[in-house]
mmCIF file of C-alpha atoms and ligand atoms in Angstrom:
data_model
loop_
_atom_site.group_PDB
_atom_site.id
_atom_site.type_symbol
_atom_site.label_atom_id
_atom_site.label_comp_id
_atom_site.label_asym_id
_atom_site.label_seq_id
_atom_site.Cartn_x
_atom_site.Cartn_y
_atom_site.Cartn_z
ATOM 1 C CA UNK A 1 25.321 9.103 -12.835
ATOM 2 C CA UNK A 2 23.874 5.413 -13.511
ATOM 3 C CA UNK A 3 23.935 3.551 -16.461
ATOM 4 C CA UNK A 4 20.174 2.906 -16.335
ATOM 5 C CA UNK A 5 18.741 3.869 -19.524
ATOM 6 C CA UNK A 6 16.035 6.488 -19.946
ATOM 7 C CA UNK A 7 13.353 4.321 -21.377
ATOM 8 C CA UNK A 8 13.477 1.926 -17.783
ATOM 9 C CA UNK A 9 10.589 1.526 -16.066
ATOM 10 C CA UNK A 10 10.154 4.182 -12.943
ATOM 11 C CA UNK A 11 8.030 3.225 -10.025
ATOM 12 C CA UNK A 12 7.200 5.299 -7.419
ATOM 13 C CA UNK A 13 6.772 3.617 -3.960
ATOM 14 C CA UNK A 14 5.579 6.014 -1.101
ATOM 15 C CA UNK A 15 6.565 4.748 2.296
ATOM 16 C CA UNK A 16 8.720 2.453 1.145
ATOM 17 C CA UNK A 17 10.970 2.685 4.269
ATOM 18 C CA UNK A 18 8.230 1.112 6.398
ATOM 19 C CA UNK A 19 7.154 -2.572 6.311
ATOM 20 C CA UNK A 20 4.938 -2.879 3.291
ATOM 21 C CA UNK A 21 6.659 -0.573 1.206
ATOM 22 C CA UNK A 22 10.241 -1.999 1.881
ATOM 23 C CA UNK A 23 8.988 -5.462 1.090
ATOM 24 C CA UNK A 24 7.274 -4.248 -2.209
ATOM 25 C CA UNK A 25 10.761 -2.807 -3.724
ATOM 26 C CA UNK A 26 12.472 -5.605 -3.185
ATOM 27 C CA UNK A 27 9.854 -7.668 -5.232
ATOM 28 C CA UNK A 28 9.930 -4.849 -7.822
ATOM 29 C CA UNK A 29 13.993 -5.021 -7.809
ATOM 30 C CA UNK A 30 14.027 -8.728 -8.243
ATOM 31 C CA UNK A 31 11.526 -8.617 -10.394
ATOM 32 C CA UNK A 32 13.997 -6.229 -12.812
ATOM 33 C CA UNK A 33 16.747 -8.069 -12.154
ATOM 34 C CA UNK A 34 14.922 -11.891 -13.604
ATOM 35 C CA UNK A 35 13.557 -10.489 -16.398
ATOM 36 C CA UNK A 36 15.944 -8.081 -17.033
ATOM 37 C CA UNK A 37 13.810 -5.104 -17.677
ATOM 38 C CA UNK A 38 15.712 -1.513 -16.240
ATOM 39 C CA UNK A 39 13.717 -0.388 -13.131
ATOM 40 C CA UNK A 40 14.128 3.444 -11.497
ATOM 41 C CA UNK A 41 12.502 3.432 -8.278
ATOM 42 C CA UNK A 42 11.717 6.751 -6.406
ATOM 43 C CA UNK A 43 11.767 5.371 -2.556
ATOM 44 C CA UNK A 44 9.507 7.881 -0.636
ATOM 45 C CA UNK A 45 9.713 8.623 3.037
ATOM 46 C CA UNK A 46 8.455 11.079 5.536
ATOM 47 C CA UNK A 47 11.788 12.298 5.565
ATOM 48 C CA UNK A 48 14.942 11.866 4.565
ATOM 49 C CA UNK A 49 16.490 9.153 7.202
ATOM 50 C CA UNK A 50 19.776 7.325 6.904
ATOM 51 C CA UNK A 51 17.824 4.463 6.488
ATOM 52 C CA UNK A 52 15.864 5.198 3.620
ATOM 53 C CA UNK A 53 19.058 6.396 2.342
ATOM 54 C CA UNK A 54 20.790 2.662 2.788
ATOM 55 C CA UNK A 55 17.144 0.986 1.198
ATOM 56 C CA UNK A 56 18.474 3.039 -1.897
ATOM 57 C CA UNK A 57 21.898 2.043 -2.239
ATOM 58 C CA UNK A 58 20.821 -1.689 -1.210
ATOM 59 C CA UNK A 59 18.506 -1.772 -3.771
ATOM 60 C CA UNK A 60 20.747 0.276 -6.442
ATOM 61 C CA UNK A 61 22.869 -1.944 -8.783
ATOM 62 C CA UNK A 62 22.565 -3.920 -11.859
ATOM 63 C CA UNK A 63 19.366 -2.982 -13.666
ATOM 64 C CA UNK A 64 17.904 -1.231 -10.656
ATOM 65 C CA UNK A 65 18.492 2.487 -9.776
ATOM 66 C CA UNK A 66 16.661 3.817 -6.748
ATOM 67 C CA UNK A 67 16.876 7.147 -4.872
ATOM 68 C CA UNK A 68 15.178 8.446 -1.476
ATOM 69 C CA UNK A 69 12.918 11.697 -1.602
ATOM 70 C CA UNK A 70 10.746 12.894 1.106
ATOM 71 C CA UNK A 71 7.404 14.361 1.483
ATOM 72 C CA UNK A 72 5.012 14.766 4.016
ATOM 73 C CA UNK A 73 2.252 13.571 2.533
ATOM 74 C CA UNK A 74 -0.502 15.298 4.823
ATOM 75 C CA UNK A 75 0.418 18.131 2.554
ATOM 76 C CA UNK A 76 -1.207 18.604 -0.575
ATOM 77 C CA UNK A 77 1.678 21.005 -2.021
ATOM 78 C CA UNK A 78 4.530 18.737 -0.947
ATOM 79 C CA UNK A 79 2.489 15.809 -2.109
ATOM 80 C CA UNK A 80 2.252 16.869 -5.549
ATOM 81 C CA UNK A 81 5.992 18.160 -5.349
ATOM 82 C CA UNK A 82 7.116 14.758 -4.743
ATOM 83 C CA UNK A 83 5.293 13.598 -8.085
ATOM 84 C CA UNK A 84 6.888 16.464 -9.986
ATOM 85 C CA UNK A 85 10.599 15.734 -8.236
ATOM 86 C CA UNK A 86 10.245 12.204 -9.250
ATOM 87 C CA UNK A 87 9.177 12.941 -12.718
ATOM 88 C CA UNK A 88 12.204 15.088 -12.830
ATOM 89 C CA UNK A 89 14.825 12.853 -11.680
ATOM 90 C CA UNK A 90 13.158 10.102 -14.067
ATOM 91 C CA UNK A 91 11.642 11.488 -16.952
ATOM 92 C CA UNK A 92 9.133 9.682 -16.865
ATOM 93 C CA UNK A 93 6.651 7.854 -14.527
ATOM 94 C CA UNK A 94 5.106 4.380 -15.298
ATOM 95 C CA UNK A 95 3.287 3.054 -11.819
ATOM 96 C CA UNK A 96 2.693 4.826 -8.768
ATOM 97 C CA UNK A 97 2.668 2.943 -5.518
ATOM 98 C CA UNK A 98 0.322 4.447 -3.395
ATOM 99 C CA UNK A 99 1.231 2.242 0.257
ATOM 100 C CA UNK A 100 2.097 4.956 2.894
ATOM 101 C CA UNK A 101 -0.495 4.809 5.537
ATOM 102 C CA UNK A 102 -1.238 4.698 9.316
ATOM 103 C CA UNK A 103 -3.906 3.445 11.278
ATOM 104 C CA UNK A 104 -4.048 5.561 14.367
ATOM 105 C CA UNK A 105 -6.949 4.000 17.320
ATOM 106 C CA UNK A 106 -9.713 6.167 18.512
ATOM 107 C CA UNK A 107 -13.396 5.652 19.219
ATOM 108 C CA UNK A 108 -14.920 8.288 16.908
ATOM 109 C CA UNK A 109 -16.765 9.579 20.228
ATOM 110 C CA UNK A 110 -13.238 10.478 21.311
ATOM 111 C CA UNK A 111 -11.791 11.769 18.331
ATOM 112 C CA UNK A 112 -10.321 14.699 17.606
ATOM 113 C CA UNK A 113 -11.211 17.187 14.599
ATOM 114 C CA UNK A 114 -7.584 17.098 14.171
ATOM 115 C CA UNK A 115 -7.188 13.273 14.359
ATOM 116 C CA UNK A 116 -10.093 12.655 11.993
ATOM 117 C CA UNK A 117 -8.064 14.828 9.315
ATOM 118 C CA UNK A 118 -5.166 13.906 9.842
ATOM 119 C CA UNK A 119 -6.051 10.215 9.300
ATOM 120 C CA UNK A 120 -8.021 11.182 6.498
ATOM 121 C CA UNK A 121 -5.433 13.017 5.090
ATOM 122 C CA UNK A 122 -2.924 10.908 4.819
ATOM 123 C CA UNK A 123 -4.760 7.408 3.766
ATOM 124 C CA UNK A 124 -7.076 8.871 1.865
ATOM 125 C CA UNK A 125 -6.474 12.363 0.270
ATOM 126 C CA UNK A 126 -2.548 11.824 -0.321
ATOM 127 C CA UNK A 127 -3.209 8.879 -3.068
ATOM 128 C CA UNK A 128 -6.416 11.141 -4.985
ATOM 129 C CA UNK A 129 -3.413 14.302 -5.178
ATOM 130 C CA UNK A 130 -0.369 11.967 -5.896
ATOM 131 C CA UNK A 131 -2.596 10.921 -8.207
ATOM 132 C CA UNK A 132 -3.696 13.965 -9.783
ATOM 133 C CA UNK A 133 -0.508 15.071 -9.959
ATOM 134 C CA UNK A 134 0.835 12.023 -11.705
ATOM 135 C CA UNK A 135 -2.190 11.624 -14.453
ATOM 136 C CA UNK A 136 -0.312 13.176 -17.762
ATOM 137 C CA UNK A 137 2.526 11.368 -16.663
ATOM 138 C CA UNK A 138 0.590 7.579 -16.516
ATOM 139 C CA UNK A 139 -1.012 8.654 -19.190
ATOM 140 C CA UNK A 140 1.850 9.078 -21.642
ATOM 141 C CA UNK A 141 3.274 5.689 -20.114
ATOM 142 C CA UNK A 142 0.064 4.088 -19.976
ATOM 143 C CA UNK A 143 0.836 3.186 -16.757
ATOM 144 C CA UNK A 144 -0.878 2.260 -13.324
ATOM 145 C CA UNK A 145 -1.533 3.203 -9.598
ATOM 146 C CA UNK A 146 -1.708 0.769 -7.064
ATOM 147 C CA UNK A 147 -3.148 1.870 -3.567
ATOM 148 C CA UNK A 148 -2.825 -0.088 -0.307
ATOM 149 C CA UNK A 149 -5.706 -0.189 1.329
ATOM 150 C CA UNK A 150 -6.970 -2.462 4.086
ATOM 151 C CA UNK A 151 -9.518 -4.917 4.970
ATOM 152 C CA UNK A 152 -10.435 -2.365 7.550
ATOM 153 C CA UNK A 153 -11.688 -0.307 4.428
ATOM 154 C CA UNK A 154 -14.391 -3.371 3.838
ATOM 155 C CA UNK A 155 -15.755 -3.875 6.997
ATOM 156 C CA UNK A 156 -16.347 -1.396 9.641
ATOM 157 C CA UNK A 157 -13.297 -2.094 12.586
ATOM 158 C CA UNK A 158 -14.518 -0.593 16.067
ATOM 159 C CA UNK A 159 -11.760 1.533 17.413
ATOM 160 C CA UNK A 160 -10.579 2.443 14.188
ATOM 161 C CA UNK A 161 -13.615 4.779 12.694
ATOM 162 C CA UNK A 162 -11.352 7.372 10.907
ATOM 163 C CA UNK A 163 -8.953 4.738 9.502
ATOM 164 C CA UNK A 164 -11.525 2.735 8.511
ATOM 165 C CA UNK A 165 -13.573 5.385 7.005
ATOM 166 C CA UNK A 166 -10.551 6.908 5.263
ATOM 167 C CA UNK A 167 -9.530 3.248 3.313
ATOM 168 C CA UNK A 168 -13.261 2.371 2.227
ATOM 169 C CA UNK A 169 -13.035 6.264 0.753
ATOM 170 C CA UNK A 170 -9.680 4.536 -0.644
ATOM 171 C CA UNK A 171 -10.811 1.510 -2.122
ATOM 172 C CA UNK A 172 -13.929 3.822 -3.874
ATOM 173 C CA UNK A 173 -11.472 6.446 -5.411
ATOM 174 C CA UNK A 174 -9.136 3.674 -7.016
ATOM 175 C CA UNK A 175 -12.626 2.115 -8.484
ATOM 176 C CA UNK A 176 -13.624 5.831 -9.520
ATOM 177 C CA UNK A 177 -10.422 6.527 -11.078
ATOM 178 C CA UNK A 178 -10.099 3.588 -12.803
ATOM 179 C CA UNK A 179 -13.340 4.374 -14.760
ATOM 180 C CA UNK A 180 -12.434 8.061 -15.271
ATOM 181 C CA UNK A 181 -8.949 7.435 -16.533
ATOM 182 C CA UNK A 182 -9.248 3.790 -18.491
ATOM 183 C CA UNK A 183 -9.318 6.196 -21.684
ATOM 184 C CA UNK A 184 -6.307 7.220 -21.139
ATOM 185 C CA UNK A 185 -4.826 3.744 -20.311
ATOM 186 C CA UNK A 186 -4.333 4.236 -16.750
ATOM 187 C CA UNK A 187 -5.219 1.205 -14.652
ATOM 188 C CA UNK A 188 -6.093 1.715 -11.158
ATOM 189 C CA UNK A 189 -6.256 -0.825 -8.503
ATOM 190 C CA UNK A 190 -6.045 -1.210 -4.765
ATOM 191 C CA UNK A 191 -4.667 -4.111 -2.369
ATOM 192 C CA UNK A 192 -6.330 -4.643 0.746
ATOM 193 C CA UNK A 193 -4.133 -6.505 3.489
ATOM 194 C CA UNK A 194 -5.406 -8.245 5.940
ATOM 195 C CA UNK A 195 -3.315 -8.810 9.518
ATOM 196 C CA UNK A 196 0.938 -8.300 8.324
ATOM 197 C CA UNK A 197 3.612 -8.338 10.977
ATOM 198 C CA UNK A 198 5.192 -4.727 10.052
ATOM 199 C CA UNK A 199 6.868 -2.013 12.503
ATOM 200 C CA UNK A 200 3.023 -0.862 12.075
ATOM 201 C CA UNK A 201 1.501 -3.697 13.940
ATOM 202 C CA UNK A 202 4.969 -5.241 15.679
ATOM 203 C CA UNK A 203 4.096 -4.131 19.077
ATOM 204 C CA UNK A 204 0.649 -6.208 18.774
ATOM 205 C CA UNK A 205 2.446 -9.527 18.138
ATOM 206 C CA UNK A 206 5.054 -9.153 20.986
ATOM 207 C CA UNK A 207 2.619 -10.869 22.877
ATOM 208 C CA UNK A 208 2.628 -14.021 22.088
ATOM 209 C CA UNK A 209 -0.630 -14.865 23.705
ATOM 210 C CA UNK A 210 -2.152 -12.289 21.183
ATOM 211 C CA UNK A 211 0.032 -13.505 18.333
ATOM 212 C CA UNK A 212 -1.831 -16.832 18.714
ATOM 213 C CA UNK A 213 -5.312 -15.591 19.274
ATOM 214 C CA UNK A 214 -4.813 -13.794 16.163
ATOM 215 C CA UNK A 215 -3.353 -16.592 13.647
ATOM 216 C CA UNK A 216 -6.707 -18.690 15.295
ATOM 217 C CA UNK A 217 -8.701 -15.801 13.808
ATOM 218 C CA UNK A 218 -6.892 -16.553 9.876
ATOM 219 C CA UNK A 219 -8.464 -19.419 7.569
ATOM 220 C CA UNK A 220 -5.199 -19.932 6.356
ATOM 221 C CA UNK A 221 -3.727 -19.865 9.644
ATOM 222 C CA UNK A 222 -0.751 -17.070 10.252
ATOM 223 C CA UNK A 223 -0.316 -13.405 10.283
ATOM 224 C CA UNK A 224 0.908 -12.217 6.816
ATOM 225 C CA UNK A 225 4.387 -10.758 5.716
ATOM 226 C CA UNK A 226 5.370 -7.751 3.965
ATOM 227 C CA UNK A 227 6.070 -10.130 0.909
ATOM 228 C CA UNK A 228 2.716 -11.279 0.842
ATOM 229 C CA UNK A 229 1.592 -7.558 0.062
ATOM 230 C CA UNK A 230 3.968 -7.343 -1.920
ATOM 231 C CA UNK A 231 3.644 -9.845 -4.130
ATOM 232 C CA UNK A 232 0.139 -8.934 -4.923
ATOM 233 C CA UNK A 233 1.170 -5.382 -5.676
ATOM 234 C CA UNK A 234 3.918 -6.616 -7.422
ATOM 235 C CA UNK A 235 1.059 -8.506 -10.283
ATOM 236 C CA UNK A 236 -1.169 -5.853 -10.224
ATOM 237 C CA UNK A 237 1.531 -3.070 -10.975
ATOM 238 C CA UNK A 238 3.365 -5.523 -13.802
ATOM 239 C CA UNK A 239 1.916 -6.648 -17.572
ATOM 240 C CA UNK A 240 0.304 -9.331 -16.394
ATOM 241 C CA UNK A 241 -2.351 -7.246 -15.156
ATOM 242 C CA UNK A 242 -2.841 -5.693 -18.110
ATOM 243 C CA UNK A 243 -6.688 -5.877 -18.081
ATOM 244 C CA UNK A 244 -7.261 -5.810 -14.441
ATOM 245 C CA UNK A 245 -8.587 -2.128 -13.154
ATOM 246 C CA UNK A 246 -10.731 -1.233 -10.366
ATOM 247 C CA UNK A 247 -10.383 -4.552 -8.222
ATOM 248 C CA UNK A 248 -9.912 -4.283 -4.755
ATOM 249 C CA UNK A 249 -7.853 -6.892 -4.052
ATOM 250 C CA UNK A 250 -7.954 -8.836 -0.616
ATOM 251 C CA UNK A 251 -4.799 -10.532 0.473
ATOM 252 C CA UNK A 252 -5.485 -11.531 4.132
ATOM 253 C CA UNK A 253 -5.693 -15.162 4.205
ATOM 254 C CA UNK A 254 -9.392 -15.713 4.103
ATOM 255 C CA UNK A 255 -9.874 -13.906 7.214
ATOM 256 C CA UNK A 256 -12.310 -11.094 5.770
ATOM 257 C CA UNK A 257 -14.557 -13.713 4.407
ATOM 258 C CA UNK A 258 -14.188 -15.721 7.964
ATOM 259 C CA UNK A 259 -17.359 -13.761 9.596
ATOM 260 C CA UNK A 260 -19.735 -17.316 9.610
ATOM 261 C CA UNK A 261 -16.556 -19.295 10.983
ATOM 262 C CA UNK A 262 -16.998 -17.555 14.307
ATOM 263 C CA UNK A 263 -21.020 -18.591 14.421
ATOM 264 C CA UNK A 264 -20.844 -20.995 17.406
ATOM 265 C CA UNK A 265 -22.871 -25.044 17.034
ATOM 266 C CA UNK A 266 -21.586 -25.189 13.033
ATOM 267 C CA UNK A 267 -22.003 -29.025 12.089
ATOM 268 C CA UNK A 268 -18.764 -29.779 11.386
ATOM 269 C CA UNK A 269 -17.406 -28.048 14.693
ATOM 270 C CA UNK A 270 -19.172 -29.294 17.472
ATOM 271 C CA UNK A 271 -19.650 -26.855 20.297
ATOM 272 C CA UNK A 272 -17.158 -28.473 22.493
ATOM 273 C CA UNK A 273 -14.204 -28.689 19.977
ATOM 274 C CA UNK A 274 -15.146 -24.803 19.394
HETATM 275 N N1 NAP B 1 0.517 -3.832 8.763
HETATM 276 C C1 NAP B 1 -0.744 -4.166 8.600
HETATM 277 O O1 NAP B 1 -1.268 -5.084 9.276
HETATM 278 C C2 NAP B 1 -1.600 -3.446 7.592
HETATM 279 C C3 NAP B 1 -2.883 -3.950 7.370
HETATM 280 C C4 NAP B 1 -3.704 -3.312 6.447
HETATM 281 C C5 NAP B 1 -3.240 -2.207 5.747
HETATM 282 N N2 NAP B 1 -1.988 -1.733 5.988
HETATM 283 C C6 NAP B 1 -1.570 -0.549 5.215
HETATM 284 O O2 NAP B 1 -0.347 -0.830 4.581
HETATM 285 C C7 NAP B 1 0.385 0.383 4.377
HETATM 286 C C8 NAP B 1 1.804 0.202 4.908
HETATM 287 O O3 NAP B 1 1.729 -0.125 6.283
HETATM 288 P P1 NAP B 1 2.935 -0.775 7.097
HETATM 289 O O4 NAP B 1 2.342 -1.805 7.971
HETATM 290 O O5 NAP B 1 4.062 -1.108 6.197
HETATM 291 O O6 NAP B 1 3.286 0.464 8.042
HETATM 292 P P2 NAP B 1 4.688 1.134 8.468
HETATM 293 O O7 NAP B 1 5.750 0.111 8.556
HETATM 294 O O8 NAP B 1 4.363 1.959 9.670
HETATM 295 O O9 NAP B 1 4.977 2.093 7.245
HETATM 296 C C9 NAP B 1 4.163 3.230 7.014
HETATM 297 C C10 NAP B 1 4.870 4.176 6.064
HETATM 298 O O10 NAP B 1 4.037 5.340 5.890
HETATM 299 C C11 NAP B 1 4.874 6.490 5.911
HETATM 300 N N3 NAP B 1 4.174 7.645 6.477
HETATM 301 C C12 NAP B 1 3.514 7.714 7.665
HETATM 302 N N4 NAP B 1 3.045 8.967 7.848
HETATM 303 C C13 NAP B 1 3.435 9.698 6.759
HETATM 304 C C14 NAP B 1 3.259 11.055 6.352
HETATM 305 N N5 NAP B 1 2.568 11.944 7.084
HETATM 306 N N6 NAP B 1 3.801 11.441 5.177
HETATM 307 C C15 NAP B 1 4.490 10.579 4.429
HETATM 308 N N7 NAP B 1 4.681 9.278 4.742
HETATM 309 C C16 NAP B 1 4.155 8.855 5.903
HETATM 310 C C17 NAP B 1 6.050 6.137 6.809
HETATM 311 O O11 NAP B 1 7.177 6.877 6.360
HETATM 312 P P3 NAP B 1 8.427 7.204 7.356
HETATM 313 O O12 NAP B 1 8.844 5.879 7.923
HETATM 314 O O13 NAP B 1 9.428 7.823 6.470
HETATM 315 O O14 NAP B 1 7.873 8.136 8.399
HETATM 316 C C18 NAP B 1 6.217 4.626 6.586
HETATM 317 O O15 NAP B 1 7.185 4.391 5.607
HETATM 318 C C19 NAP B 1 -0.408 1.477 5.110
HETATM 319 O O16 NAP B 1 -1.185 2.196 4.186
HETATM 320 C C20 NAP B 1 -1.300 0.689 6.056
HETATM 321 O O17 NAP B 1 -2.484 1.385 6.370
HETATM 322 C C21 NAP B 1 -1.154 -2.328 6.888
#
């Protein structure tokens, strides 16, 4: 057994074997390990995999104890059993990470019943029962949910109805919770990425043609890491945030707010340099 006291801080991070969620317990570990605050960190997957497995013991050591559990998250009962196995292990739960996510293509003419739900499910109805689940918990910790979203959830993104749909849903339950639970101390905020280079996406910037179409596309000029999601989750998880709740926060280098860069004859680009 570790040598992690009771009292440390426990996050849980769901899918935090994938891009995102690997890059935001690494933050949360280094974070620990500077200011020297205990962390436990519940590292969810779909499963079990020997690579979640190695996150943990990567992560595990001074200050920092983490430990894999799996859940499918499309499933309400397992969902809320992950909250309660967590809870168990810890004792106690002080910030649920709400990242695990997938943005599956399909013109909503095209799209399955089973599709639509399935996206739904599992970007939009997984955070409002991890949630649920996790309320008395946060509340006796005073603690805080942060949900990855998307910018996809703040614009409408053709090809991508259900996903979209299902992380504007997103970004409006964090805001509704955060009003319906600020009583009980429990902040609730959501991130909303913009383009990140993850396993998600990776097949997108093997081209490198696309790559650079893309990074023309971003005010601040590049695709964005795992770290720069992180980061932001990172702040709005810790103390510093302490009077931030309901924000939906966009980290995608200016490129949401880009829509009247595109307009061609500005002034200061001239329709030739466009
Ligand atoms: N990458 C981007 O450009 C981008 C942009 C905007 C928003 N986002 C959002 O950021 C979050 C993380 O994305 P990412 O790019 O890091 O993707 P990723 O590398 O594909 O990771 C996704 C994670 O979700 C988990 N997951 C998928 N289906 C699941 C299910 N049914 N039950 C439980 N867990 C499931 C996966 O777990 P296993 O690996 O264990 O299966 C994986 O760890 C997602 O919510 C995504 O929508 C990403």
């Amino acid at each position: 057994m570790s040598d992690i006291a009771a009292s440390a801080r426990t996050v849980l991070v769901t899918g935090a074997g994938g891009g995102i969620g690997r890059g935001i317990c690494e933050v949360l570990a280094e974070e620990a390990r500077a200011s020297g605050r205990p962390l436990r960190l519940a590292l969810h997957g779909s499963r079990i995999s020997p690579a979640l497995e190695s996150l943990a013991a990567g992560l595990s050591g001074p200050l920092v104890e983490a430990w894999a559990f799996a859940a499918d998250l499309t499933d309400t009962d397992a969902a809320a059993a992950l909250v309660g196995a967590v809870t168990g292990w810890a004792g106690r739960l002080d910030c649920l990470i709400s990242n695990a996510g997938q943005s599956r293509p399909g013109k909503l003419d095209s799209l399955s019943d089973a599709e639509w739900q399935q996206t739904l499910d599992l970007n939009l109805r997984a955070t409002w029962v991890l949630a649920r689940a996790a309320r008395a918990a946060l509340g006796e910790s005073r603690g805080n949910i942060v949900a990855v979203a998307s910018m996809s959830g703040l614009s409408p993104h053709p090809g991508y109805g259900a996903y979209s749909t299902a992380k504007a849903g997103l970004v409006m339950l964090c805001r509704q919770l955060a009003q319906e639970w600020a009583g009980q101390g429990i902040r609730v905020n959501a991130v909303c990425p913009g383009m990140i280079r993850t396993p998600l996406t990776e097949s997108v910037y093997q081209d490198g043609e696309t790559l650079r179409q893309r990074e023309a596309l971003v005010p601040l000029g590049r695709i964005g890491t795992p770290r720069d999601i992180a980061n932001a989750v990172a702040f709005l998880a810790g103390e510093n945030a302490g009077y931030i709740t309901g924000v939906a926060l966009r980290v995608d280098g200016g490129i949401s707010d880009g829509m009247l860069n595109l307009i061609p004859g500005r002034p200061d680009k001239p329709a030739a340099a466009t």
